[in-house]
Structures are given as structure tokens and as C-alpha cells.
Tab-separated table of N, CA, C and O in Angstrom:
chain	number	residue	atom	x	y	z
U	157	UNK	N	104.469	114.014	86.776
U	157	UNK	CA	103.312	113.144	86.725
U	157	UNK	C	102.161	113.920	86.082
U	157	UNK	O	101.871	115.047	86.457
U	158	UNK	N	101.523	113.318	85.116
U	158	UNK	CA	100.416	113.990	84.446
U	158	UNK	C	99.183	114.025	85.346
U	158	UNK	O	99.075	113.261	86.315
U	159	UNK	N	98.269	114.896	85.015
U	159	UNK	CA	97.039	115.029	85.794
U	159	UNK	C	96.244	113.725	85.780
U	159	UNK	O	95.731	113.285	86.812
U	160	UNK	N	96.164	113.085	84.622
U	160	UNK	CA	95.437	111.817	84.513
U	160	UNK	C	96.040	110.734	85.400
U	160	UNK	O	95.317	109.994	86.068
U	161	UNK	N	97.345	110.647	85.415
U	161	UNK	CA	98.023	109.647	86.242
U	161	UNK	C	97.822	109.955	87.728
U	161	UNK	O	97.619	109.045	88.533
U	162	UNK	N	97.867	111.235	88.057
U	162	UNK	CA	97.653	111.639	89.451
U	162	UNK	C	96.232	111.276	89.898
U	162	UNK	O	96.034	110.752	90.993
U	163	UNK	N	95.244	111.538	89.039
U	163	UNK	CA	93.857	111.197	89.357
U	163	UNK	C	93.695	109.693	89.538
U	163	UNK	O	93.010	109.245	90.463
U	164	UNK	N	94.328	108.921	88.682
U	164	UNK	CA	94.246	107.459	88.797
U	164	UNK	C	94.827	106.991	90.130
U	164	UNK	O	94.275	106.112	90.779
U	165	UNK	N	95.941	107.582	90.525
U	165	UNK	CA	96.571	107.211	91.791
U	165	UNK	C	95.666	107.565	92.974
U	165	UNK	O	95.504	106.775	93.905
U	166	UNK	N	95.046	108.740	92.922
U	166	UNK	CA	94.123	109.144	93.987
U	166	UNK	C	92.921	108.209	94.049
U	166	UNK	O	92.458	107.836	95.130
U	167	UNK	N	92.412	107.808	92.897
U	167	UNK	CA	91.267	106.899	92.855
U	167	UNK	C	91.637	105.529	93.421
U	167	UNK	O	90.824	104.898	94.105
U	168	UNK	N	92.861	105.079	93.151
U	168	UNK	CA	93.321	103.803	93.712
U	168	UNK	C	93.393	103.884	95.241
U	168	UNK	O	92.975	102.971	95.945
U	169	UNK	N	93.942	104.994	95.741
U	169	UNK	CA	94.038	105.180	97.188
U	169	UNK	C	92.643	105.229	97.815
U	169	UNK	O	92.415	104.668	98.884
U	170	UNK	N	91.714	105.893	97.145
U	170	UNK	CA	90.340	105.998	97.643
U	170	UNK	C	89.700	104.613	97.709
U	170	UNK	O	89.056	104.268	98.708
U	171	UNK	N	89.880	103.815	96.671
U	171	UNK	CA	89.325	102.459	96.654
U	171	UNK	C	89.941	101.600	97.763
U	171	UNK	O	89.249	100.820	98.417
U	172	UNK	N	91.238	101.754	97.965
U	172	UNK	CA	91.921	101.000	99.021
U	172	UNK	C	91.371	101.389	100.400
U	172	UNK	O	91.137	100.521	101.245
U	173	UNK	N	91.161	102.685	100.611
U	173	UNK	CA	90.605	103.143	101.881
U	173	UNK	C	89.183	102.623	102.071
U	173	UNK	O	88.792	102.269	103.176
U	174	UNK	N	88.410	102.572	100.998
U	174	UNK	CA	87.046	102.030	101.087
U	174	UNK	C	87.079	100.598	101.590
U	174	UNK	O	86.295	100.215	102.463
U	175	UNK	N	87.980	99.824	101.037
U	175	UNK	CA	88.108	98.425	101.459
U	175	UNK	C	88.554	98.343	102.917
U	175	UNK	O	88.058	97.511	103.682
U	176	UNK	N	89.470	99.211	103.302
U	176	UNK	CA	89.957	99.229	104.685
U	176	UNK	C	88.843	99.590	105.667
U	176	UNK	O	88.714	98.982	106.726
U	177	UNK	N	88.025	100.584	105.297
U	177	UNK	CA	86.919	101.008	106.158
U	177	UNK	C	85.936	99.853	106.329
U	177	UNK	O	85.517	99.540	107.445
U	178	UNK	N	85.595	99.223	105.226
U	178	UNK	CA	84.647	98.113	105.292
U	178	UNK	C	85.183	96.977	106.166
U	178	UNK	O	84.473	96.434	107.009
U	179	UNK	N	86.448	96.647	105.968
U	179	UNK	CA	87.061	95.583	106.765
U	179	UNK	C	87.097	95.958	108.250
U	179	UNK	O	86.797	95.142	109.120
U	180	UNK	N	87.438	97.211	108.528
U	180	UNK	CA	87.526	97.679	109.913
U	180	UNK	C	86.159	97.692	110.594
U	180	UNK	O	86.050	97.381	111.781
U	181	UNK	N	85.129	98.055	109.850
U	181	UNK	CA	83.789	98.091	110.422
U	181	UNK	C	83.289	96.697	110.787
U	181	UNK	O	82.477	96.545	111.685
U	182	UNK	N	83.773	95.692	110.102
U	182	UNK	CA	83.350	94.325	110.375
U	182	UNK	C	84.184	93.665	111.466
U	182	UNK	O	83.830	92.596	111.948
U	183	UNK	N	85.266	94.301	111.849
U	183	UNK	CA	86.139	93.748	112.877
U	183	UNK	C	85.803	94.370	114.229
U	183	UNK	O	85.914	95.592	114.395
U	184	UNK	N	85.402	93.557	115.190
U	184	UNK	CA	85.070	94.115	116.506
U	184	UNK	C	86.280	94.693	117.244
U	184	UNK	O	86.120	95.474	118.168
U	185	UNK	N	87.474	94.351	116.810
U	185	UNK	CA	88.680	94.832	117.489
U	185	UNK	C	89.048	96.263	117.082
U	185	UNK	O	89.872	96.896	117.741
U	186	UNK	N	88.460	96.773	116.012
U	186	UNK	CA	88.796	98.111	115.534
U	186	UNK	C	87.962	99.154	116.263
U	186	UNK	O	86.749	99.047	116.336
U	187	UNK	N	88.627	100.181	116.788
U	187	UNK	CA	87.890	101.213	117.517
U	187	UNK	C	87.289	102.255	116.567
U	187	UNK	O	87.693	102.378	115.418
U	188	UNK	N	86.324	102.995	117.085
U	188	UNK	CA	85.612	103.983	116.283
U	188	UNK	C	86.516	105.113	115.803
U	188	UNK	O	86.318	105.650	114.715
U	189	UNK	N	87.504	105.464	116.596
U	189	UNK	CA	88.416	106.537	116.212
U	189	UNK	C	89.194	106.170	114.945
U	189	UNK	O	89.345	106.991	114.042
U	190	UNK	N	89.659	104.949	114.877
U	190	UNK	CA	90.393	104.486	113.695
U	190	UNK	C	89.504	104.549	112.461
U	190	UNK	O	89.920	105.035	111.403
U	191	UNK	N	88.284	104.075	112.596
U	191	UNK	CA	87.348	104.092	111.468
U	191	UNK	C	87.049	105.534	111.050
U	191	UNK	O	87.024	105.849	109.855
U	192	UNK	N	86.864	106.411	112.030
U	192	UNK	CA	86.585	107.815	111.731
U	192	UNK	C	87.746	108.455	110.969
U	192	UNK	O	87.544	109.215	110.009
U	193	UNK	N	88.977	108.157	111.378
U	193	UNK	CA	90.151	108.711	110.696
U	193	UNK	C	90.248	108.195	109.247
U	193	UNK	O	90.585	108.947	108.344
U	194	UNK	N	89.970	106.919	109.058
U	194	UNK	CA	89.978	106.354	107.710
U	194	UNK	C	88.930	107.035	106.833
U	194	UNK	O	89.193	107.376	105.673
U	195	UNK	N	87.747	107.254	107.385
U	195	UNK	CA	86.676	107.907	106.635
U	195	UNK	C	87.028	109.354	106.307
U	195	UNK	O	86.719	109.840	105.211
U	196	UNK	N	87.692	110.044	107.229
U	196	UNK	CA	88.123	111.424	106.977
U	196	UNK	C	89.097	111.478	105.810
U	196	UNK	O	89.003	112.340	104.934
U	197	UNK	N	90.061	110.569	105.823
U	197	UNK	CA	91.052	110.525	104.740
U	197	UNK	C	90.382	110.182	103.411
U	197	UNK	O	90.699	110.752	102.381
U	198	UNK	N	89.437	109.261	103.465
U	198	UNK	CA	88.696	108.874	102.258
U	198	UNK	C	87.933	110.076	101.694
U	198	UNK	O	87.959	110.325	100.488
U	199	UNK	N	87.291	110.844	102.562
U	199	UNK	CA	86.560	112.033	102.133
U	199	UNK	C	87.503	113.079	101.562
U	199	UNK	O	87.206	113.713	100.548
U	200	UNK	N	88.652	113.262	102.195
U	200	UNK	CA	89.631	114.231	101.689
U	200	UNK	C	90.074	113.870	100.274
U	200	UNK	O	90.157	114.724	99.395
U	201	UNK	N	90.320	112.571	100.056
U	201	UNK	CA	90.711	112.119	98.724
U	201	UNK	C	89.583	112.340	97.719
U	201	UNK	O	89.825	112.775	96.596
U	202	UNK	N	88.361	112.036	98.128
U	202	UNK	CA	87.211	112.208	97.241
U	202	UNK	C	87.071	113.667	96.822
U	202	UNK	O	86.826	113.965	95.651
U	203	UNK	N	87.249	114.579	97.778
U	203	UNK	CA	87.157	116.007	97.476
U	203	UNK	C	88.278	116.456	96.546
U	203	UNK	O	88.064	117.253	95.631
U	204	UNK	N	89.465	115.938	96.749
U	204	UNK	CA	90.583	116.297	95.874
U	204	UNK	C	90.357	115.757	94.464
U	204	UNK	O	90.622	116.439	93.482
U	205	UNK	N	89.852	114.541	94.365
U	205	UNK	CA	89.535	113.962	93.054
U	205	UNK	C	88.494	114.830	92.338
U	205	UNK	O	88.657	115.147	91.161
U	206	UNK	N	87.443	115.210	93.045
U	206	UNK	CA	86.396	116.048	92.447
U	206	UNK	C	86.953	117.395	92.008
U	206	UNK	O	86.599	117.902	90.927
U	207	UNK	N	87.824	117.972	92.819
U	207	UNK	CA	88.402	119.273	92.485
U	207	UNK	C	89.276	119.178	91.229
U	207	UNK	O	89.193	120.018	90.335
U	208	UNK	N	90.068	118.135	91.139
U	208	UNK	CA	90.967	117.990	89.986
U	208	UNK	C	90.231	117.522	88.728
U	208	UNK	O	90.666	117.796	87.614
U	209	UNK	N	89.136	116.830	88.924
U	209	UNK	CA	88.394	116.265	87.801
U	209	UNK	C	87.484	117.280	87.119
U	209	UNK	O	86.995	117.052	86.027
U	210	UNK	N	87.265	118.412	87.765
U	210	UNK	CA	86.341	119.404	87.175
U	210	UNK	C	87.030	120.369	86.238
U	210	UNK	O	88.163	120.457	86.083
């Protein structure tokens, strides 16, 4: 897999997590721990994207 393709895949996953976080925050049934874990994963992806993109 090329670096460009890998970056695109990471960006897609990051966007998907963003949507999941937003949806979870609007749902009263979702607990804070779940949202925190989603945000952690989103941040990890963002950091990896930044590292590979530089």
C-alpha cells in the first residue's frame, strides 16, 4: 500500500470516528467512557496522519 493510499484510509477512518463521536454525544444512551474512547482513537489517528504527512 502506498503512503498516499494509507493516508487516505486513515483520513476516512478519522472522518468516520468524527461522525460517530457527534452521533454518540447527541444520544443520551451513550456513556461518557464510550465517547472518551472514541475521541482517544480519533486523536491517535490525527497524530498518525500528521506524522506521516510531514
